[in-house]
């Protein structure tokens, strides 16, 4: 079974997505997600100009060999652009293999390890009262685990906060020629977040799992202080508490708090975890299928993590297309190291382009029983939603210094 074409499609049904379609001489079409939020065209070019010409004529069944060919053969290894491109190829080939076998992808990955896939939802508000309303909505949808983000006095508008009451913030990347800019002050944040957790716990009790994303904005000792201050409210985790590049900084955080830690959203290979996992400096791996080399790449990371009782929590907001989410779900249901799946609902227009086989109900997913990945990409519908230039925000301290976003 040989590859006869590889086509890259960039579309924007509510937000920008990069999709790879790989077609075989048997007429099977595999789909892969290559979306890199705010840098979509860089991956599209990498695929179209450098990878697609080398795919034509290759054996579509040779997934491992193809993965190594594009990872080792390019000399320039790793990095988000390279690994997102490799991920798209890898997922498309797994999709083809499972279609050819006539079974859903998770069956090729070893079958079920669990009955359902637990997910956590996103709740946000410009203040605590609005956040509580959002948490209540997530509970009504069946979530028993919720990420809570709230506006911080003096930090306007704040990470993960919609500017419109009651409307989910589907996409932090804003269309336009330049990024928007936000302001950040760690002192006001550290004083306010414990009050947020105290209020949410008082209203919703101890049974609801609460997660919080710091988004790399604290120094190690500030992150340690945050973890220690939140221990009475037993968070499910704190995510990305400090910059991801300095892995040894997590030792400082770990020494000062027992709150579980999640990291890896910006990581794109097993190499990124060579210190964090063996030293057990984190509890959850946050890498996405789309950004870490596909099904093959993420499974390698999770196999390594499982040795140290570290679990998966695949990145899954709206900058992951339904293709990337579907691939995550097939891993989630089959891999022993699964922990929880992030889920932020796509806009309805997304499903005009992506016909999905997975399902969600009462806080849990099923990957579906369609052969392959279970996602069909409608090119004619995609053509109605052309690319729109968009950037993630830039973050600055109060004095104007560019800070981690």
Short mmCIF file of C-alpha atoms in Angstrom, two decimals:
data_model
loop_
_atom_site.label_atom_id
_atom_site.label_comp_id
_atom_site.label_asym_id
_atom_site.label_seq_id
_atom_site.Cartn_x
_atom_site.Cartn_y
_atom_site.Cartn_z
CA UNK A 1 0.00 0.00 0.00
CA UNK A 2 1.84 3.10 -1.23
CA UNK A 3 1.21 6.80 -0.72
CA UNK A 4 0.14 8.60 -3.89
CA UNK A 5 -0.49 12.10 -2.53
CA UNK A 6 -0.07 14.27 0.54
CA UNK A 7 -2.08 17.50 0.69
CA UNK A 8 -1.94 20.28 3.27
CA UNK A 9 -5.10 22.30 3.98
CA UNK A 10 -5.20 25.42 6.15
CA UNK A 11 -8.67 26.60 7.15
CA UNK A 12 -10.33 28.70 9.84
CA UNK A 13 -13.79 27.50 10.93
CA UNK A 14 -13.72 29.68 14.04
CA UNK A 15 -9.95 29.33 14.44
CA UNK A 16 -7.01 28.25 12.25
CA UNK A 17 -6.24 24.57 11.71
CA UNK A 18 -3.60 22.81 9.61
CA UNK A 19 -4.68 19.42 8.27
CA UNK A 20 -2.67 16.84 6.35
CA UNK A 21 -4.48 14.41 4.04
CA UNK A 22 -2.49 11.34 2.95
CA UNK A 23 -3.99 9.19 0.17
CA UNK A 24 -2.90 5.67 -0.76
CA UNK A 25 -3.12 3.73 -4.02
CA UNK A 26 -5.92 1.72 -2.39
CA UNK A 27 -7.97 4.91 -2.07
CA UNK A 28 -7.69 5.22 1.70
CA UNK A 29 -7.31 8.73 3.09
CA UNK A 30 -5.61 9.31 6.43
CA UNK A 31 -5.87 12.63 8.26
CA UNK A 32 -3.41 14.34 10.60
CA UNK A 33 -3.48 17.52 12.70
CA UNK A 34 -0.49 19.87 12.29
CA UNK A 35 -1.90 22.95 14.03
CA UNK A 36 0.60 25.13 15.89
CA UNK A 37 -1.32 27.99 17.46
CA UNK A 38 -0.19 31.37 16.11
CA UNK A 39 2.46 29.78 13.85
CA UNK A 40 0.24 27.66 11.62
CA UNK A 41 1.79 28.66 8.30
CA UNK A 42 5.27 27.65 9.45
CA UNK A 43 4.12 24.04 9.89
CA UNK A 44 2.06 24.15 6.69
CA UNK A 45 5.17 25.17 4.76
CA UNK A 46 7.32 22.53 6.47
CA UNK A 47 4.82 19.88 5.42
CA UNK A 48 4.06 21.16 1.93
CA UNK A 49 7.58 22.13 0.89
CA UNK A 50 9.73 19.56 2.68
CA UNK A 51 7.76 16.49 3.78
CA UNK A 52 4.93 15.97 1.28
CA UNK A 53 7.28 15.42 -1.71
CA UNK A 54 9.12 12.73 0.28
CA UNK A 55 5.94 10.93 1.29
CA UNK A 56 4.79 10.11 -2.22
CA UNK A 57 5.80 6.56 -3.11
CA UNK A 58 6.49 5.47 0.47
CA UNK A 59 4.87 2.42 2.04
CA UNK A 60 1.91 3.72 4.07
CA UNK A 61 2.19 0.76 6.44
CA UNK A 62 5.78 1.54 7.47
CA UNK A 63 4.86 3.93 10.30
CA UNK A 64 7.94 3.48 12.49
CA UNK A 65 10.34 3.70 9.55
CA UNK A 66 8.65 6.84 8.26
CA UNK A 67 8.71 8.44 11.72
CA UNK A 68 12.45 7.82 12.06
CA UNK A 69 13.08 8.97 8.49
CA UNK A 70 11.61 12.41 9.15
CA UNK A 71 12.95 12.70 12.71
CA UNK A 72 16.53 11.50 12.24
CA UNK A 73 16.92 12.09 8.53
CA UNK A 74 16.36 15.85 8.64
CA UNK A 75 19.35 16.38 10.98
CA UNK A 76 17.48 19.34 12.60
CA UNK A 77 15.60 17.42 15.27
CA UNK A 78 12.77 18.32 17.61
CA UNK A 79 11.19 21.72 18.00
CA UNK A 80 7.47 22.50 17.74
CA UNK A 81 7.37 23.01 13.96
CA UNK A 82 9.23 19.80 13.11
CA UNK A 83 7.38 17.66 15.64
CA UNK A 84 3.94 19.01 14.67
CA UNK A 85 4.70 18.12 11.05
CA UNK A 86 5.91 14.63 11.99
CA UNK A 87 2.83 14.23 14.19
CA UNK A 88 0.51 14.96 11.28
CA UNK A 89 2.21 12.33 9.13
CA UNK A 90 2.24 9.78 11.96
CA UNK A 91 -1.44 10.22 12.86
CA UNK A 92 -2.47 10.04 9.20
CA UNK A 93 -0.56 6.78 8.75
CA UNK A 94 -2.06 5.24 11.89
CA UNK A 95 -5.47 6.32 10.58
CA UNK A 96 -4.77 4.51 7.30
CA UNK A 97 -3.48 1.37 9.00
CA UNK A 98 -6.53 1.12 11.25
CA UNK A 99 -8.88 1.75 8.32
CA UNK A 100 -7.16 -1.02 6.35
CA UNK A 101 -7.58 -3.33 9.34
CA UNK A 102 -11.26 -2.40 9.59
CA UNK A 103 -11.09 -1.43 13.26
CA UNK A 104 -10.88 1.70 15.42
CA UNK A 105 -7.35 2.84 16.09
CA UNK A 106 -7.42 2.02 19.80
CA UNK A 107 -7.79 -1.67 18.93
CA UNK A 108 -4.46 -1.57 17.08
CA UNK A 109 -2.93 0.09 20.14
CA UNK A 110 -3.82 -2.87 22.33
CA UNK A 111 -7.53 -2.46 22.94
CA UNK A 112 -9.27 -0.90 25.92
CA UNK A 113 -7.60 -0.29 29.26
CA UNK A 114 -10.73 1.45 30.60
CA UNK A 115 -14.44 1.83 29.96
CA UNK A 116 -14.59 5.62 29.69
CA UNK A 117 -12.22 8.59 29.33
CA UNK A 118 -12.54 11.13 32.12
CA UNK A 119 -12.24 14.76 31.01
CA UNK A 120 -11.93 18.09 32.74
CA UNK A 121 -13.68 21.23 31.58
CA UNK A 122 -12.73 24.90 31.58
CA UNK A 123 -14.38 27.42 33.88
CA UNK A 124 -13.50 31.11 33.91
CA UNK A 125 -14.74 34.48 35.09
CA UNK A 126 -13.67 38.08 35.33
CA UNK A 127 -14.29 37.82 39.06
CA UNK A 128 -15.06 35.09 41.58
CA UNK A 129 -18.85 35.36 41.17
CA UNK A 130 -18.63 34.96 37.40
CA UNK A 131 -16.19 32.06 37.84
CA UNK A 132 -18.66 30.33 40.18
CA UNK A 133 -21.36 30.63 37.52
CA UNK A 134 -19.01 29.03 34.99
CA UNK A 135 -18.12 26.20 37.38
CA UNK A 136 -21.84 25.59 37.90
CA UNK A 137 -22.30 25.30 34.11
CA UNK A 138 -19.49 22.74 33.86
CA UNK A 139 -21.03 20.69 36.68
CA UNK A 140 -24.38 20.75 34.89
CA UNK A 141 -22.59 19.33 31.83
CA UNK A 142 -21.43 16.43 33.98
CA UNK A 143 -17.83 17.41 34.65
CA UNK A 144 -16.46 16.35 38.03
CA UNK A 145 -13.10 18.01 37.32
CA UNK A 146 -12.85 21.67 36.32
CA UNK A 147 -9.97 24.03 35.50
CA UNK A 148 -10.60 27.39 37.19
CA UNK A 149 -9.18 30.65 35.79
CA UNK A 150 -10.20 34.06 37.05
CA UNK A 151 -9.41 37.70 36.45
CA UNK A 152 -6.80 39.01 38.89
CA UNK A 153 -7.11 42.60 40.17
CA UNK A 154 -4.45 44.63 38.38
CA UNK A 155 -3.86 41.96 35.71
CA UNK A 156 -6.22 42.83 32.90
CA UNK A 157 -7.65 40.90 31.12
CA UNK A 158 -5.92 37.78 32.49
CA UNK A 159 -5.04 34.38 31.09
CA UNK A 160 -7.98 32.18 30.09
CA UNK A 161 -10.62 34.84 30.69
CA UNK A 162 -13.25 35.72 28.13
CA UNK A 163 -14.14 39.36 27.64
CA UNK A 164 -17.80 38.46 27.15
CA UNK A 165 -19.88 37.27 30.14
CA UNK A 166 -21.31 33.79 29.63
CA UNK A 167 -19.44 33.19 26.37
CA UNK A 168 -16.64 30.59 26.42
CA UNK A 169 -13.35 31.89 25.15
CA UNK A 170 -12.92 29.44 22.30
CA UNK A 171 -9.64 30.82 21.06
CA UNK A 172 -7.02 32.95 22.84
CA UNK A 173 -5.36 33.78 19.49
CA UNK A 174 -6.90 37.02 18.24
CA UNK A 175 -7.28 37.72 14.52
CA UNK A 176 -5.33 40.77 13.41
CA UNK A 177 -1.95 41.98 12.18
CA UNK A 178 -0.35 42.13 15.67
CA UNK A 179 -0.75 40.33 19.00
CA UNK A 180 -2.82 41.86 21.77
CA UNK A 181 -0.92 42.64 24.98
CA UNK A 182 -1.72 41.72 28.57
CA UNK A 183 -0.32 42.87 31.92
CA UNK A 184 0.90 40.72 34.79
CA UNK A 185 1.79 41.21 38.45
CA UNK A 186 2.82 38.13 40.42
CA UNK A 187 2.23 39.72 43.82
CA UNK A 188 -1.46 40.45 43.27
CA UNK A 189 -1.90 37.02 41.70
CA UNK A 190 -0.34 35.19 44.65
CA UNK A 191 -2.49 37.12 47.11
CA UNK A 192 -5.73 36.56 45.20
CA UNK A 193 -5.68 32.91 44.04
CA UNK A 194 -6.00 31.37 47.54
CA UNK A 195 -9.17 33.47 48.03
CA UNK A 196 -10.50 32.08 44.75
CA UNK A 197 -9.96 28.48 45.83
CA UNK A 198 -11.44 29.18 49.26
CA UNK A 199 -14.63 30.60 47.73
CA UNK A 200 -15.03 27.83 45.16
CA UNK A 201 -14.47 25.14 47.78
CA UNK A 202 -17.01 26.75 50.13
CA UNK A 203 -19.65 26.78 47.40
CA UNK A 204 -18.99 23.48 45.64
CA UNK A 205 -17.50 21.31 48.38
CA UNK A 206 -14.55 18.96 48.40
CA UNK A 207 -15.69 16.38 45.84
CA UNK A 208 -15.18 18.55 42.76
CA UNK A 209 -11.61 18.29 41.45
CA UNK A 210 -10.16 21.76 40.81
CA UNK A 211 -7.27 22.40 38.42
CA UNK A 212 -5.43 25.65 37.79
CA UNK A 213 -3.04 26.76 35.04
CA UNK A 214 -0.30 29.26 35.95
CA UNK A 215 0.95 29.34 32.34
CA UNK A 216 4.67 29.58 33.17
CA UNK A 217 4.35 32.98 34.85
CA UNK A 218 6.00 32.45 38.24
CA UNK A 219 9.58 32.06 39.39
CA UNK A 220 10.33 28.72 41.10
CA UNK A 221 10.07 30.12 44.63
CA UNK A 222 6.86 32.00 43.75
CA UNK A 223 5.46 28.74 42.40
CA UNK A 224 6.45 26.97 45.61
CA UNK A 225 4.69 29.67 47.62
CA UNK A 226 1.54 29.25 45.50
CA UNK A 227 1.50 25.47 45.95
CA UNK A 228 1.94 25.75 49.70
CA UNK A 229 -0.83 28.35 50.00
CA UNK A 230 -3.29 26.14 48.09
CA UNK A 231 -2.66 22.90 49.96
CA UNK A 232 -5.70 23.39 52.27
CA UNK A 233 -7.93 23.32 49.16
CA UNK A 234 -6.29 20.16 47.74
CA UNK A 235 -6.11 21.06 44.02
CA UNK A 236 -6.12 18.20 41.53
CA UNK A 237 -3.04 19.90 40.09
CA UNK A 238 -1.20 23.11 39.35
CA UNK A 239 -0.12 23.33 35.72
CA UNK A 240 2.98 24.96 34.22
CA UNK A 241 3.87 26.79 37.40
CA UNK A 242 7.18 28.10 36.04
CA UNK A 243 9.03 28.23 32.72
CA UNK A 244 9.30 24.80 31.13
CA UNK A 245 12.85 25.21 29.81
CA UNK A 246 14.48 25.08 33.26
CA UNK A 247 13.51 21.60 34.37
CA UNK A 248 15.64 21.59 37.53
CA UNK A 249 13.61 24.52 38.86
CA UNK A 250 10.80 22.07 39.52
CA UNK A 251 12.89 20.62 42.35
CA UNK A 252 12.35 23.85 44.29
CA UNK A 253 8.60 23.62 43.80
CA UNK A 254 8.50 19.93 44.69
CA UNK A 255 10.45 20.49 47.92
CA UNK A 256 7.92 23.01 49.23
CA UNK A 257 4.49 21.62 48.31
CA UNK A 258 2.56 18.36 48.02
CA UNK A 259 0.14 19.76 45.42
CA UNK A 260 0.34 17.58 42.25
CA UNK A 261 2.13 19.22 39.33
CA UNK A 262 1.44 19.04 35.59
CA UNK A 263 3.80 20.14 32.83
CA UNK A 264 4.60 19.53 29.18
CA UNK A 265 2.14 21.47 27.05
CA UNK A 266 5.07 23.14 25.27
CA UNK A 267 7.24 20.00 25.17
CA UNK A 268 7.48 18.10 21.91
CA UNK A 269 9.62 15.00 22.51
CA UNK A 270 10.65 12.40 25.04
CA UNK A 271 13.97 14.22 25.41
CA UNK A 272 12.18 17.13 27.09
CA UNK A 273 11.21 14.84 30.00
CA UNK A 274 14.57 13.19 30.69
CA UNK A 275 14.93 15.02 34.01
CA UNK A 276 11.33 15.59 35.07
CA UNK A 277 10.13 12.01 34.80
CA UNK A 278 12.98 10.00 36.44
CA UNK A 279 13.20 12.51 39.31
CA UNK A 280 9.38 12.44 39.61
CA UNK A 281 9.21 16.23 39.59
CA UNK A 282 5.78 16.15 37.93
CA UNK A 283 2.67 14.02 38.27
CA UNK A 284 1.04 14.55 34.86
CA UNK A 285 2.41 14.72 31.30
CA UNK A 286 0.66 17.48 29.34
CA UNK A 287 2.07 16.89 25.83
CA UNK A 288 -0.34 16.79 22.90
CA UNK A 289 -0.37 14.20 20.14
CA UNK A 290 -0.31 17.11 17.69
CA UNK A 291 2.89 18.66 19.05
CA UNK A 292 4.93 15.65 20.20
CA UNK A 293 5.38 13.46 17.15
CA UNK A 294 1.95 11.92 16.88
CA UNK A 295 0.67 8.63 18.26
CA UNK A 296 4.16 7.13 18.04
CA UNK A 297 5.84 10.03 19.82
CA UNK A 298 3.32 10.45 22.63
CA UNK A 299 3.15 6.72 23.37
CA UNK A 300 6.91 6.69 23.83
CA UNK A 301 6.63 9.48 26.39
CA UNK A 302 3.80 7.74 28.23
CA UNK A 303 5.58 4.39 28.32
CA UNK A 304 8.51 6.15 29.99
CA UNK A 305 6.21 8.04 32.38
CA UNK A 306 4.37 4.87 33.39
CA UNK A 307 7.55 3.42 34.88
CA UNK A 308 7.49 6.26 37.42
CA UNK A 309 3.71 6.23 38.04
CA UNK A 310 3.28 9.51 36.18
CA UNK A 311 0.08 9.80 34.21
CA UNK A 312 -1.15 11.40 31.01
CA UNK A 313 -3.23 14.55 30.68
CA UNK A 314 -3.09 15.38 26.98
CA UNK A 315 -3.36 19.03 25.98
CA UNK A 316 -6.80 19.42 24.42
CA UNK A 317 -8.26 22.93 24.13
CA UNK A 318 -9.45 24.43 20.86
CA UNK A 319 -5.97 24.82 19.36
CA UNK A 320 -6.06 21.03 18.88
CA UNK A 321 -8.31 20.12 15.96
CA UNK A 322 -10.88 17.32 16.25
CA UNK A 323 -8.29 15.13 14.49
CA UNK A 324 -5.75 15.72 17.24
CA UNK A 325 -8.39 15.22 19.94
CA UNK A 326 -9.54 11.97 18.36
CA UNK A 327 -5.96 10.66 18.29
CA UNK A 328 -5.60 11.56 21.97
CA UNK A 329 -8.79 9.68 22.82
CA UNK A 330 -7.59 6.48 21.15
CA UNK A 331 -4.41 6.66 23.26
CA UNK A 332 -6.39 7.62 26.38
CA UNK A 333 -8.63 4.60 26.23
CA UNK A 334 -5.83 2.15 25.49
CA UNK A 335 -2.78 3.29 27.50
CA UNK A 336 -2.39 2.19 31.11
CA UNK A 337 -0.82 5.52 32.16
CA UNK A 338 -3.93 7.59 31.35
CA UNK A 339 -4.86 10.20 33.94
CA UNK A 340 -7.35 12.73 32.54
CA UNK A 341 -8.13 14.43 29.22
CA UNK A 342 -8.39 18.19 28.79
CA UNK A 343 -11.51 19.28 26.92
CA UNK A 344 -12.61 22.69 25.70
CA UNK A 345 -15.54 22.56 23.31
CA UNK A 346 -14.97 23.63 19.72
CA UNK A 347 -17.34 26.06 18.07
CA UNK A 348 -20.13 24.39 16.12
CA UNK A 349 -18.72 25.63 12.79
CA UNK A 350 -15.70 23.37 13.36
CA UNK A 351 -17.90 20.33 12.89
CA UNK A 352 -18.99 21.54 9.46
CA UNK A 353 -15.43 20.67 8.42
CA UNK A 354 -14.59 17.78 10.75
CA UNK A 355 -17.10 14.93 10.95
CA UNK A 356 -16.17 13.08 14.15
CA UNK A 357 -16.91 9.61 15.45
CA UNK A 358 -16.04 10.26 19.09
CA UNK A 359 -18.69 11.26 21.62
CA UNK A 360 -18.83 13.18 24.88
CA UNK A 361 -21.41 12.84 27.64
CA UNK A 362 -21.50 13.80 31.31
CA UNK A 363 -17.82 14.58 31.64
CA UNK A 364 -16.50 11.55 29.76
CA UNK A 365 -15.50 10.58 26.23
CA UNK A 366 -15.82 7.51 24.05
CA UNK A 367 -13.44 7.28 21.05
CA UNK A 368 -16.10 5.74 18.81
CA UNK A 369 -16.10 2.55 16.78
CA UNK A 370 -15.48 3.87 13.27
CA UNK A 371 -12.57 2.26 11.49
CA UNK A 372 -9.39 4.28 11.79
CA UNK A 373 -9.22 7.54 13.66
CA UNK A 374 -12.92 8.16 13.13
CA UNK A 375 -12.66 11.68 11.68
CA UNK A 376 -13.62 12.65 8.11
CA UNK A 377 -12.33 15.96 6.76
CA UNK A 378 -14.63 17.86 4.35
CA UNK A 379 -12.42 19.82 1.96
CA UNK A 380 -15.30 21.65 0.30
CA UNK A 381 -16.53 22.87 3.68
CA UNK A 382 -12.97 23.85 4.65
CA UNK A 383 -12.70 26.01 1.54
CA UNK A 384 -15.49 28.19 2.90
CA UNK A 385 -13.32 29.11 5.90
CA UNK A 386 -10.04 30.63 4.66
CA UNK A 387 -7.04 31.25 6.89
CA UNK A 388 -7.11 34.37 9.07
CA UNK A 389 -3.92 35.82 10.47
CA UNK A 390 -4.04 35.50 14.26
CA UNK A 391 -1.59 35.67 17.14
CA UNK A 392 -1.53 34.57 20.75
CA UNK A 393 -1.25 37.50 23.17
CA UNK A 394 2.04 38.92 24.42
CA UNK A 395 2.37 39.33 28.17
CA UNK A 396 4.15 42.20 29.94
CA UNK A 397 4.90 43.08 33.54
CA UNK A 398 3.43 46.30 34.90
CA UNK A 399 6.61 48.19 33.97
CA UNK A 400 6.37 47.00 30.36
CA UNK A 401 8.94 44.16 30.48
CA UNK A 402 7.98 41.29 28.17
CA UNK A 403 7.06 38.31 30.36
CA UNK A 404 6.10 34.66 29.81
CA UNK A 405 2.64 34.18 28.36
#
